[in-house]
PDB file of C-alpha atoms in Angstrom:
ATOM      1  CA  UNK A1049       4.751  25.116  -6.927  1.00 68.00           C
ATOM      2  CA  UNK A1050       5.447  26.921  -3.711  1.00 73.00           C
ATOM      3  CA  UNK A1051       2.521  24.896  -2.224  1.00 85.00           C
ATOM      4  CA  UNK A1052       4.615  21.771  -2.593  1.00 90.00           C
ATOM      5  CA  UNK A1053       7.738  23.315  -1.116  1.00 88.00           C
ATOM      6  CA  UNK A1054       5.837  24.198   1.982  1.00 93.00           C
ATOM      7  CA  UNK A1055       4.799  20.689   2.713  1.00 97.00           C
ATOM      8  CA  UNK A1056       6.526  18.880   5.577  1.00 97.00           C
ATOM      9  CA  UNK A1057       5.679  15.239   5.068  1.00 98.00           C
ATOM     10  CA  UNK A1058       5.859  13.292   1.839  1.00 98.00           C
ATOM     11  CA  UNK A1059       4.096   9.831   1.507  1.00 98.00           C
ATOM     12  CA  UNK A1060       5.568   7.917  -1.382  1.00 98.00           C
ATOM     13  CA  UNK A1061       4.106   4.752  -3.066  1.00 96.00           C
ATOM     14  CA  UNK A1062       6.872   2.240  -3.824  1.00 95.00           C
ATOM     15  CA  UNK A1063       6.060  -0.042  -6.894  1.00 91.00           C
ATOM     16  CA  UNK A1064       5.931   2.204  -9.972  1.00 93.00           C
ATOM     17  CA  UNK A1065       6.902   5.375  -8.028  1.00 97.00           C
ATOM     18  CA  UNK A1066      10.168   4.803  -6.229  1.00 97.00           C
ATOM     19  CA  UNK A1067      11.164   1.573  -8.019  1.00 95.00           C
ATOM     20  CA  UNK A1068      10.103  -0.988 -10.529  1.00 92.00           C
ATOM     21  CA  UNK A1069      11.070  -4.398  -9.401  1.00 88.00           C
ATOM     22  CA  UNK A1070      14.818  -4.045  -8.478  1.00 92.00           C
ATOM     23  CA  UNK A1071      15.340  -0.835 -10.507  1.00 93.00           C
ATOM     24  CA  UNK A1072      15.158   2.646  -8.908  1.00 96.00           C
ATOM     25  CA  UNK A1073      13.233   5.372 -10.705  1.00 97.00           C
ATOM     26  CA  UNK A1074      15.742   8.132 -11.761  1.00 96.00           C
ATOM     27  CA  UNK A1075      15.725  10.932  -9.258  1.00 97.00           C
ATOM     28  CA  UNK A1076      14.308   8.932  -6.365  1.00 98.00           C
ATOM     29  CA  UNK A1077      17.403   8.987  -4.166  1.00 97.00           C
ATOM     30  CA  UNK A1078      18.153  12.645  -4.983  1.00 97.00           C
ATOM     31  CA  UNK A1079      14.530  13.646  -3.936  1.00 98.00           C
ATOM     32  CA  UNK A1080      14.684  11.650  -0.683  1.00 97.00           C
ATOM     33  CA  UNK A1081      18.074  13.198   0.150  1.00 97.00           C
ATOM     34  CA  UNK A1082      16.674  16.715  -0.504  1.00 97.00           C
ATOM     35  CA  UNK A1083      13.669  16.136   1.717  1.00 97.00           C
ATOM     36  CA  UNK A1084      15.984  15.006   4.548  1.00 96.00           C
ATOM     37  CA  UNK A1085      18.354  17.966   3.969  1.00 97.00           C
ATOM     38  CA  UNK A1086      15.374  20.298   4.470  1.00 97.00           C
ATOM     39  CA  UNK A1087      14.603  18.698   7.793  1.00 97.00           C
ATOM     40  CA  UNK A1088      11.226  17.331   6.531  1.00 97.00           C
ATOM     41  CA  UNK A1089       9.667  13.786   6.822  1.00 97.00           C
ATOM     42  CA  UNK A1090       9.071  11.168   4.280  1.00 98.00           C
ATOM     43  CA  UNK A1091       7.672   7.708   4.498  1.00 98.00           C
ATOM     44  CA  UNK A1092       6.846   4.849   2.001  1.00 97.00           C
ATOM     45  CA  UNK A1093       3.199   3.970   1.980  1.00 95.00           C
ATOM     46  CA  UNK A1094       2.773   0.937   0.099  1.00 92.00           C
ATOM     47  CA  UNK A1095      -0.234  -1.191  -0.546  1.00 92.00           C
ATOM     48  CA  UNK A1096       2.013  -4.280  -1.459  1.00 92.00           C
ATOM     49  CA  UNK A1097       1.384  -6.801   1.415  1.00 96.00           C
ATOM     50  CA  UNK A1098       3.534  -9.565  -0.140  1.00 96.00           C
ATOM     51  CA  UNK A1099       6.574  -8.741   1.969  1.00 94.00           C
ATOM     52  CA  UNK A1100       7.382  -8.232   5.618  1.00 94.00           C
ATOM     53  CA  UNK A1101       8.645  -4.882   6.871  1.00 93.00           C
ATOM     54  CA  UNK A1102      12.139  -6.230   7.271  1.00 93.00           C
ATOM     55  CA  UNK A1103      12.146  -7.360   3.713  1.00 94.00           C
ATOM     56  CA  UNK A1104      11.334  -3.682   2.675  1.00 94.00           C
ATOM     57  CA  UNK A1105      14.184  -2.437   4.851  1.00 96.00           C
ATOM     58  CA  UNK A1106      16.580  -4.879   3.191  1.00 96.00           C
ATOM     59  CA  UNK A1107      15.411  -4.004  -0.288  1.00 95.00           C
ATOM     60  CA  UNK A1108      15.728  -0.260   0.220  1.00 96.00           C
ATOM     61  CA  UNK A1109      19.237  -0.768   1.608  1.00 95.00           C
ATOM     62  CA  UNK A1110      20.011  -2.920  -1.453  1.00 96.00           C
ATOM     63  CA  UNK A1111      18.855  -0.099  -3.788  1.00 96.00           C
ATOM     64  CA  UNK A1112      21.015   2.427  -1.796  1.00 95.00           C
ATOM     65  CA  UNK A1113      18.254   4.065   0.334  1.00 95.00           C
ATOM     66  CA  UNK A1114      18.724   4.156   4.103  1.00 91.00           C
ATOM     67  CA  UNK A1115      15.369   4.154   5.940  1.00 95.00           C
ATOM     68  CA  UNK A1116      14.026   3.161   9.359  1.00 96.00           C
ATOM     69  CA  UNK A1117      11.029   0.880  10.188  1.00 95.00           C
ATOM     70  CA  UNK A1118       9.082   4.060  11.080  1.00 96.00           C
ATOM     71  CA  UNK A1119       9.482   5.288   7.548  1.00 97.00           C
ATOM     72  CA  UNK A1120       7.877   2.247   6.062  1.00 97.00           C
ATOM     73  CA  UNK A1121       3.996   2.094   6.310  1.00 96.00           C
ATOM     74  CA  UNK A1122       2.421  -0.920   4.604  1.00 94.00           C
ATOM     75  CA  UNK A1123      -1.115  -2.050   4.172  1.00 95.00           C
ATOM     76  CA  UNK A1124      -0.202  -4.938   6.507  1.00 95.00           C
ATOM     77  CA  UNK A1125       0.556  -2.452   9.322  1.00 93.00           C
ATOM     78  CA  UNK A1126      -2.794  -0.805   8.841  1.00 93.00           C
ATOM     79  CA  UNK A1127      -4.558  -4.235   8.589  1.00 96.00           C
ATOM     80  CA  UNK A1128      -2.905  -5.367  11.956  1.00 96.00           C
ATOM     81  CA  UNK A1129      -4.000  -2.123  13.596  1.00 92.00           C
ATOM     82  CA  UNK A1130      -7.572  -2.529  12.402  1.00 95.00           C
ATOM     83  CA  UNK A1131      -7.864  -6.228  13.547  1.00 97.00           C
ATOM     84  CA  UNK A1132      -6.556  -5.282  16.986  1.00 96.00           C
ATOM     85  CA  UNK A1133      -9.118  -2.396  17.231  1.00 94.00           C
ATOM     86  CA  UNK A1134     -11.829  -4.954  16.317  1.00 97.00           C
ATOM     87  CA  UNK A1135     -10.432  -7.542  18.722  1.00 98.00           C
ATOM     88  CA  UNK A1136     -10.344 -10.140  15.948  1.00 98.00           C
ATOM     89  CA  UNK A1137      -7.590 -12.651  17.002  1.00 98.00           C
ATOM     90  CA  UNK A1138      -8.310 -15.942  15.074  1.00 98.00           C
ATOM     91  CA  UNK A1139      -8.042 -15.243  11.421  1.00 99.00           C
ATOM     92  CA  UNK A1140      -8.069 -17.184   8.128  1.00 99.00           C
ATOM     93  CA  UNK A1141      -5.095 -15.566   6.473  1.00 99.00           C
ATOM     94  CA  UNK A1142      -3.961 -15.691   2.910  1.00 99.00           C
ATOM     95  CA  UNK A1143      -0.452 -14.452   2.917  1.00 98.00           C
ATOM     96  CA  UNK A1144       3.196 -15.266   2.193  1.00 98.00           C
ATOM     97  CA  UNK A1145       5.145 -17.055   4.940  1.00 98.00           C
ATOM     98  CA  UNK A1146       6.917 -13.720   5.869  1.00 96.00           C
ATOM     99  CA  UNK A1147       3.774 -11.820   6.250  1.00 97.00           C
ATOM    100  CA  UNK A1148       2.049 -14.675   8.100  1.00 98.00           C
ATOM    101  CA  UNK A1149       4.953 -14.547  10.539  1.00 97.00           C
ATOM    102  CA  UNK A1150       4.326 -10.857  11.113  1.00 96.00           C
ATOM    103  CA  UNK A1151       0.769 -11.651  12.115  1.00 98.00           C
ATOM    104  CA  UNK A1152       1.821 -14.440  14.404  1.00 98.00           C
ATOM    105  CA  UNK A1153       4.352 -12.196  16.144  1.00 97.00           C
ATOM    106  CA  UNK A1154       1.555  -9.657  16.770  1.00 97.00           C
ATOM    107  CA  UNK A1155      -0.344 -12.390  18.705  1.00 98.00           C
ATOM    108  CA  UNK A1156      -2.805 -13.588  15.939  1.00 99.00           C
ATOM    109  CA  UNK A1157      -3.773 -17.289  15.570  1.00 99.00           C
ATOM    110  CA  UNK A1158      -3.814 -18.382  11.993  1.00 99.00           C
ATOM    111  CA  UNK A1159      -6.581 -20.860  10.995  1.00 98.00           C
ATOM    112  CA  UNK A1160      -5.559 -23.039   8.060  1.00 97.00           C
ATOM    113  CA  UNK A1161      -8.166 -25.782   8.206  1.00 96.00           C
ATOM    114  CA  UNK A1162     -11.899 -25.800   7.215  1.00 96.00           C
ATOM    115  CA  UNK A1163     -14.481 -26.191   9.922  1.00 94.00           C
ATOM    116  CA  UNK A1164     -12.637 -24.368  12.751  1.00 97.00           C
ATOM    117  CA  UNK A1165     -13.680 -21.399  14.789  1.00 97.00           C
ATOM    118  CA  UNK A1166     -12.464 -18.107  13.289  1.00 98.00           C
ATOM    119  CA  UNK A1167     -13.159 -14.360  13.624  1.00 98.00           C
ATOM    120  CA  UNK A1168     -12.551 -13.230  10.023  1.00 98.00           C
ATOM    121  CA  UNK A1169     -10.922 -13.855   6.677  1.00 99.00           C
ATOM    122  CA  UNK A1170      -7.917 -11.690   5.814  1.00 99.00           C
ATOM    123  CA  UNK A1171      -6.675 -11.473   2.177  1.00 98.00           C
ATOM    124  CA  UNK A1172      -3.257 -10.125   1.473  1.00 98.00           C
ATOM    125  CA  UNK A1173      -0.803 -10.289  -1.485  1.00 98.00           C
ATOM    126  CA  UNK A1174      -0.149 -13.948  -1.227  1.00 98.00           C
ATOM    127  CA  UNK A1175       2.530 -15.004  -3.717  1.00 98.00           C
ATOM    128  CA  UNK A1176       2.211 -18.555  -2.521  1.00 98.00           C
ATOM    129  CA  UNK A1177      -1.479 -18.745  -3.092  1.00 98.00           C
ATOM    130  CA  UNK A1178      -2.633 -22.405  -3.648  1.00 98.00           C
ATOM    131  CA  UNK A1179      -5.937 -23.941  -4.570  1.00 98.00           C
ATOM    132  CA  UNK A1180      -6.242 -25.328  -0.984  1.00 98.00           C
ATOM    133  CA  UNK A1181      -5.900 -21.847   0.407  1.00 98.00           C
ATOM    134  CA  UNK A1182      -8.570 -20.521  -1.979  1.00 98.00           C
ATOM    135  CA  UNK A1183     -10.899 -23.316  -1.104  1.00 98.00           C
ATOM    136  CA  UNK A1184     -10.443 -22.796   2.733  1.00 98.00           C
ATOM    137  CA  UNK A1185     -11.087 -19.018   2.451  1.00 98.00           C
ATOM    138  CA  UNK A1186     -14.115 -19.673   0.220  1.00 98.00           C
ATOM    139  CA  UNK A1187     -15.572 -22.056   2.807  1.00 98.00           C
ATOM    140  CA  UNK A1188     -15.427 -19.481   5.560  1.00 98.00           C
ATOM    141  CA  UNK A1189     -16.730 -16.628   3.215  1.00 98.00           C
ATOM    142  CA  UNK A1190     -19.854 -18.478   2.179  1.00 98.00           C
ATOM    143  CA  UNK A1191     -20.597 -18.946   5.886  1.00 96.00           C
ATOM    144  CA  UNK A1192     -20.693 -15.149   6.285  1.00 97.00           C
ATOM    145  CA  UNK A1193     -17.455 -14.605   8.267  1.00 97.00           C
ATOM    146  CA  UNK A1194     -16.271 -11.022   8.222  1.00 98.00           C
ATOM    147  CA  UNK A1195     -13.968 -10.386   5.206  1.00 98.00           C
ATOM    148  CA  UNK A1196     -11.022  -7.990   5.050  1.00 98.00           C
ATOM    149  CA  UNK A1197      -8.492  -7.284   2.259  1.00 98.00           C
ATOM    150  CA  UNK A1198      -5.240  -5.434   2.698  1.00 97.00           C
ATOM    151  CA  UNK A1199      -5.644  -3.404  -0.512  1.00 95.00           C
ATOM    152  CA  UNK A1200      -7.598  -3.385  -3.901  1.00 94.00           C
ATOM    153  CA  UNK A1201      -4.856  -3.170  -6.459  1.00 91.00           C
ATOM    154  CA  UNK A1202      -5.594  -5.223  -9.457  1.00 93.00           C
ATOM    155  CA  UNK A1203      -1.974  -5.324 -10.783  1.00 91.00           C
ATOM    156  CA  UNK A1204       1.514  -4.938  -9.428  1.00 90.00           C
ATOM    157  CA  UNK A1205       3.808  -2.991 -11.809  1.00 84.00           C
ATOM    158  CA  UNK A1206       7.142  -4.523 -12.708  1.00 85.00           C
ATOM    159  CA  UNK A1207       9.963  -3.331 -14.832  1.00 80.00           C
ATOM    160  CA  UNK A1208       8.528  -5.261 -17.712  1.00 84.00           C
ATOM    161  CA  UNK A1209       4.740  -5.549 -17.409  1.00 88.00           C
ATOM    162  CA  UNK A1210       2.575  -6.442 -14.433  1.00 90.00           C
ATOM    163  CA  UNK A1211       1.531  -9.389 -12.187  1.00 94.00           C
ATOM    164  CA  UNK A1212      -1.877 -10.033 -10.695  1.00 96.00           C
ATOM    165  CA  UNK A1213      -2.435  -8.369  -7.300  1.00 96.00           C
ATOM    166  CA  UNK A1214      -4.979  -8.559  -4.516  1.00 97.00           C
ATOM    167  CA  UNK A1215      -7.728  -6.899  -6.533  1.00 97.00           C
ATOM    168  CA  UNK A1216      -7.608  -9.828  -8.894  1.00 98.00           C
ATOM    169  CA  UNK A1217      -8.011 -12.180  -5.960  1.00 98.00           C
ATOM    170  CA  UNK A1218     -11.007 -10.131  -4.708  1.00 98.00           C
ATOM    171  CA  UNK A1219     -12.682 -10.537  -8.065  1.00 98.00           C
ATOM    172  CA  UNK A1220     -12.208 -14.202  -8.006  1.00 98.00           C
ATOM    173  CA  UNK A1221     -13.966 -14.472  -4.558  1.00 98.00           C
ATOM    174  CA  UNK A1222     -16.624 -12.054  -5.626  1.00 98.00           C
ATOM    175  CA  UNK A1223     -17.482 -14.392  -8.503  1.00 98.00           C
ATOM    176  CA  UNK A1224     -17.268 -17.517  -6.352  1.00 98.00           C
ATOM    177  CA  UNK A1225     -19.274 -16.364  -3.332  1.00 96.00           C
ATOM    178  CA  UNK A1226     -20.659 -12.887  -4.051  1.00 97.00           C
ATOM    179  CA  UNK A1227     -18.747 -11.136  -1.206  1.00 97.00           C
ATOM    180  CA  UNK A1228     -16.852  -7.845  -1.135  1.00 97.00           C
ATOM    181  CA  UNK A1229     -14.249  -7.214   1.467  1.00 98.00           C
ATOM    182  CA  UNK A1230     -13.589  -4.188   3.766  1.00 97.00           C
ATOM    183  CA  UNK A1231     -10.513  -2.525   2.140  1.00 96.00           C
ATOM    184  CA  UNK A1232      -7.966  -1.429   4.715  1.00 96.00           C
ATOM    185  CA  UNK A1233      -5.106   0.001   2.558  1.00 94.00           C
ATOM    186  CA  UNK A1234      -5.237   2.787   0.010  1.00 95.00           C
ATOM    187  CA  UNK A1235      -7.587   4.409  -1.042  1.00 95.00           C
ATOM    188  CA  UNK A1236      -9.205   4.255   2.466  1.00 93.00           C
ATOM    189  CA  UNK A1237      -8.124   6.498   5.271  1.00 91.00           C
ATOM    190  CA  UNK A1238      -6.472   4.115   7.681  1.00 91.00           C
ATOM    191  CA  UNK A1239      -2.944   4.590   6.386  1.00 93.00           C
ATOM    192  CA  UNK A1240      -3.158   8.312   6.315  1.00 95.00           C
ATOM    193  CA  UNK A1241      -4.298   8.364   9.961  1.00 92.00           C
ATOM    194  CA  UNK A1242      -1.337   6.014  10.847  1.00 90.00           C
ATOM    195  CA  UNK A1243       1.097   8.367   9.150  1.00 94.00           C
ATOM    196  CA  UNK A1244      -0.456  11.395  10.940  1.00 95.00           C
ATOM    197  CA  UNK A1245       0.138   9.695  14.231  1.00 92.00           C
ATOM    198  CA  UNK A1246       3.715   8.559  13.396  1.00 93.00           C
ATOM    199  CA  UNK A1247       4.970  11.936  12.293  1.00 96.00           C
ATOM    200  CA  UNK A1248       2.654  14.245  14.302  1.00 96.00           C
ATOM    201  CA  UNK A1249       1.532  16.156  11.224  1.00 97.00           C
ATOM    202  CA  UNK A1250      -1.782  17.450   9.879  1.00 96.00           C
ATOM    203  CA  UNK A1251      -3.371  16.518   6.579  1.00 97.00           C
ATOM    204  CA  UNK A1252      -2.540  19.970   5.130  1.00 96.00           C
ATOM    205  CA  UNK A1253       1.106  19.302   5.743  1.00 96.00           C
ATOM    206  CA  UNK A1254       1.192  16.157   3.825  1.00 98.00           C
ATOM    207  CA  UNK A1255       1.636  15.056   0.130  1.00 98.00           C
ATOM    208  CA  UNK A1256       0.884  11.690  -1.347  1.00 98.00           C
ATOM    209  CA  UNK A1257       2.865  10.678  -4.437  1.00 98.00           C
ATOM    210  CA  UNK A1258       1.920   7.588  -6.428  1.00 97.00           C
ATOM    211  CA  UNK A1259       1.445   6.029  -9.882  1.00 96.00           C
ATOM    212  CA  UNK A1260      -2.013   4.675  -9.381  1.00 93.00           C
ATOM    213  CA  UNK A1261      -5.199   6.762  -9.662  1.00 96.00           C
ATOM    214  CA  UNK A1262      -7.698   4.537  -7.925  1.00 93.00           C
ATOM    215  CA  UNK A1263      -5.426   3.958  -4.857  1.00 93.00           C
ATOM    216  CA  UNK A1264      -2.747   6.695  -4.338  1.00 96.00           C
ATOM    217  CA  UNK A1265      -4.538   9.649  -5.845  1.00 98.00           C
ATOM    218  CA  UNK A1266      -8.036   8.579  -4.558  1.00 97.00           C
ATOM    219  CA  UNK A1267      -6.447   8.370  -1.099  1.00 97.00           C
ATOM    220  CA  UNK A1268      -5.490  11.987  -1.304  1.00 97.00           C
ATOM    221  CA  UNK A1269      -8.831  13.181  -2.556  1.00 97.00           C
ATOM    222  CA  UNK A1270     -10.769  11.215   0.103  1.00 96.00           C
ATOM    223  CA  UNK A1271      -8.481  12.244   2.943  1.00 96.00           C
ATOM    224  CA  UNK A1272      -7.874  15.950   2.024  1.00 96.00           C
ATOM    225  CA  UNK A1273      -4.240  15.423   1.238  1.00 98.00           C
ATOM    226  CA  UNK A1274      -2.491  16.954  -1.783  1.00 98.00           C
ATOM    227  CA  UNK A1275      -1.973  14.221  -4.387  1.00 98.00           C
ATOM    228  CA  UNK A1276       0.718  13.891  -6.946  1.00 98.00           C
ATOM    229  CA  UNK A1277       0.524  11.346  -9.872  1.00 98.00           C
ATOM    230  CA  UNK A1278       3.625  10.056 -11.499  1.00 98.00           C
ATOM    231  CA  UNK A1279       3.626   8.412 -14.957  1.00 98.00           C
ATOM    232  CA  UNK A1280       6.456   5.994 -14.183  1.00 96.00           C
ATOM    233  CA  UNK A1281       4.150   3.116 -13.210  1.00 93.00           C
ATOM    234  CA  UNK A1282       0.532   2.227 -14.091  1.00 91.00           C
ATOM    235  CA  UNK A1283      -1.032   5.578 -14.979  1.00 95.00           C
ATOM    236  CA  UNK A1284      -0.833   6.868 -18.527  1.00 95.00           C
ATOM    237  CA  UNK A1285      -1.826  10.204 -19.975  1.00 95.00           C
ATOM    238  CA  UNK A1286      -4.940   8.510 -21.587  1.00 96.00           C
ATOM    239  CA  UNK A1287      -6.017   7.429 -18.170  1.00 97.00           C
ATOM    240  CA  UNK A1288      -5.684  10.892 -16.856  1.00 97.00           C
ATOM    241  CA  UNK A1289      -8.151  12.132 -19.484  1.00 95.00           C
ATOM    242  CA  UNK A1290     -10.803   9.615 -18.373  1.00 94.00           C
ATOM    243  CA  UNK A1291     -10.746   9.590 -14.587  1.00 97.00           C
ATOM    244  CA  UNK A1292     -12.771  11.134 -11.833  1.00 96.00           C
ATOM    245  CA  UNK A1293      -9.611  10.780  -9.569  1.00 98.00           C
ATOM    246  CA  UNK A1294      -7.956  13.980 -10.709  1.00 98.00           C
ATOM    247  CA  UNK A1295      -4.588  14.644  -9.063  1.00 98.00           C
ATOM    248  CA  UNK A1296      -3.478  18.068  -7.876  1.00 97.00           C
ATOM    249  CA  UNK A1297      -0.192  17.646  -9.874  1.00 97.00           C
ATOM    250  CA  UNK A1298       1.062  15.333 -12.528  1.00 98.00           C
ATOM    251  CA  UNK A1299       4.787  14.642 -13.227  1.00 98.00           C
ATOM    252  CA  UNK A1300       6.633  12.137 -15.428  1.00 98.00           C
ATOM    253  CA  UNK A1301       8.408  10.832 -12.409  1.00 98.00           C
ATOM    254  CA  UNK A1302       9.719  11.860  -8.951  1.00 98.00           C
ATOM    255  CA  UNK A1303      12.740  13.479 -10.794  1.00 97.00           C
ATOM    256  CA  UNK A1304      10.531  16.482 -11.502  1.00 97.00           C
ATOM    257  CA  UNK A1305       9.479  16.747  -7.870  1.00 97.00           C
ATOM    258  CA  UNK A1306      13.235  16.822  -6.943  1.00 97.00           C
ATOM    259  CA  UNK A1307      13.735  19.641  -9.434  1.00 95.00           C
ATOM    260  CA  UNK A1308      11.072  21.668  -7.762  1.00 94.00           C
ATOM    261  CA  UNK A1309      12.227  21.006  -4.173  1.00 94.00           C
ATOM    262  CA  UNK A1310      15.820  21.845  -4.834  1.00 90.00           C
ATOM    263  CA  UNK A1311      15.113  25.380  -6.176  1.00 82.00           C
TER     264      UNK A1311
END
């Protein structure tokens, strides 16, 4: 366990790891306070692209956790960074109004009608999804426009059950137009690279903590970062017995990580 105590940057998933809906996972605030006390870094690395960064800041404050914008890294951040690198400025965007505003503030033109000129289709966790949005995106996808999705999660964990996430939307479009998107968020490397730049750390200094094997844990395995699975969200012990995404450590929740860090 000394291997964990020597790490200097902890990247936490949110849904199912730090909280479930509006309920903190026991031990979360204690662990974050201990990391700060030791002079180390932490950040929240979430695939959930349904909320703008300011909404995350407000939610964390509401839950009693003080964080800065630098300490919140979303799949939206990584998607914006990728689109800028590719010089894609006119996008067909499926997103909540709050996230759409983030794209507009970063200089992107949002195409909402069929038959217009666009650079790509961008799929995020749109809780305001309508049939017209689906139809518009489909119309551009069948014409071969580049296709990007913020993340691949099929379900978003809640305190009681789950709700369909972007991965479910991806499956719908795959059925309709036989297209698969480029995934920007976890488990791909873009968010890890962003965290390395923000905190000036190396991969061997980092730990990823999450409840989902095919995103959080796979990110660590692909990127060469120590990966911890917690059983407070989606992953169960049965899933651990039947996965190729084997974490370095498994704990019931973040409380057990706190118990290790404080020793």
